[in-house]
Short mmCIF file of C-alpha atoms in Angstrom, two decimals:
data_model
loop_
_atom_site.label_atom_id
_atom_site.label_comp_id
_atom_site.label_asym_id
_atom_site.label_seq_id
_atom_site.Cartn_x
_atom_site.Cartn_y
_atom_site.Cartn_z
CA UNK A 1 2.28 17.36 15.88
CA UNK A 2 2.93 21.06 15.26
CA UNK A 3 6.43 22.31 14.51
CA UNK A 4 7.82 25.73 15.44
CA UNK A 5 9.30 27.14 12.24
CA UNK A 6 10.21 30.62 13.47
CA UNK A 7 10.28 33.02 16.39
CA UNK A 8 9.77 36.79 16.26
CA UNK A 9 10.79 38.92 19.24
CA UNK A 10 11.71 42.45 20.26
CA UNK A 11 14.18 41.33 22.96
CA UNK A 12 17.52 40.09 21.68
CA UNK A 13 18.91 37.17 23.64
CA UNK A 14 15.52 36.24 25.11
CA UNK A 15 15.08 33.12 22.94
CA UNK A 16 17.31 30.37 21.59
CA UNK A 17 16.91 27.10 19.77
CA UNK A 18 16.79 25.49 16.36
CA UNK A 19 14.16 27.71 14.72
CA UNK A 20 15.06 30.92 12.89
CA UNK A 21 14.79 33.99 15.12
CA UNK A 22 13.65 37.34 13.72
CA UNK A 23 14.19 40.54 15.69
CA UNK A 24 11.93 43.60 15.56
CA UNK A 25 12.68 47.05 16.95
CA UNK A 26 9.18 47.74 18.29
CA UNK A 27 5.79 46.09 18.79
CA UNK A 28 4.27 47.32 15.49
CA UNK A 29 7.16 45.84 13.53
CA UNK A 30 6.91 42.62 15.60
CA UNK A 31 3.28 42.15 14.60
CA UNK A 32 3.95 43.03 10.97
CA UNK A 33 6.81 40.52 10.64
CA UNK A 34 4.83 37.76 12.40
CA UNK A 35 1.82 38.23 10.13
CA UNK A 36 3.97 38.39 6.99
CA UNK A 37 5.72 35.14 7.95
CA UNK A 38 2.33 33.60 8.69
CA UNK A 39 1.17 34.34 5.14
CA UNK A 40 4.45 33.54 3.36
CA UNK A 41 4.99 30.20 5.14
CA UNK A 42 1.28 29.24 5.24
CA UNK A 43 1.56 28.80 9.00
CA UNK A 44 -0.04 30.20 12.15
CA UNK A 45 1.39 33.06 14.21
CA UNK A 46 0.76 32.81 17.96
CA UNK A 47 1.39 35.69 20.35
CA UNK A 48 3.05 34.28 23.47
CA UNK A 49 3.42 37.69 25.14
CA UNK A 50 3.74 41.32 24.05
CA UNK A 51 7.36 40.75 22.94
CA UNK A 52 7.18 37.28 21.38
CA UNK A 53 5.39 35.47 18.55
CA UNK A 54 5.97 31.88 17.47
CA UNK A 55 5.29 30.74 13.91
CA UNK A 56 3.86 27.21 13.87
CA UNK A 57 3.35 24.78 10.98
CA UNK A 58 0.56 22.31 11.77
CA UNK A 59 0.94 20.36 8.54
CA UNK A 60 2.89 17.08 8.55
#
């Protein structure tokens, strides 16, 4: 089963939970942070909407 290891958003207060939350000021920064985390953590970044990415680890 996949595990959410991070969330990247531009809207503060829009998400909560046990995963680390990273805030971006604008969409370009949102995409940059999500793709950097994807590479650093060897995970997958999934765009949920224009203001939210989730970082998912599919490895057990």
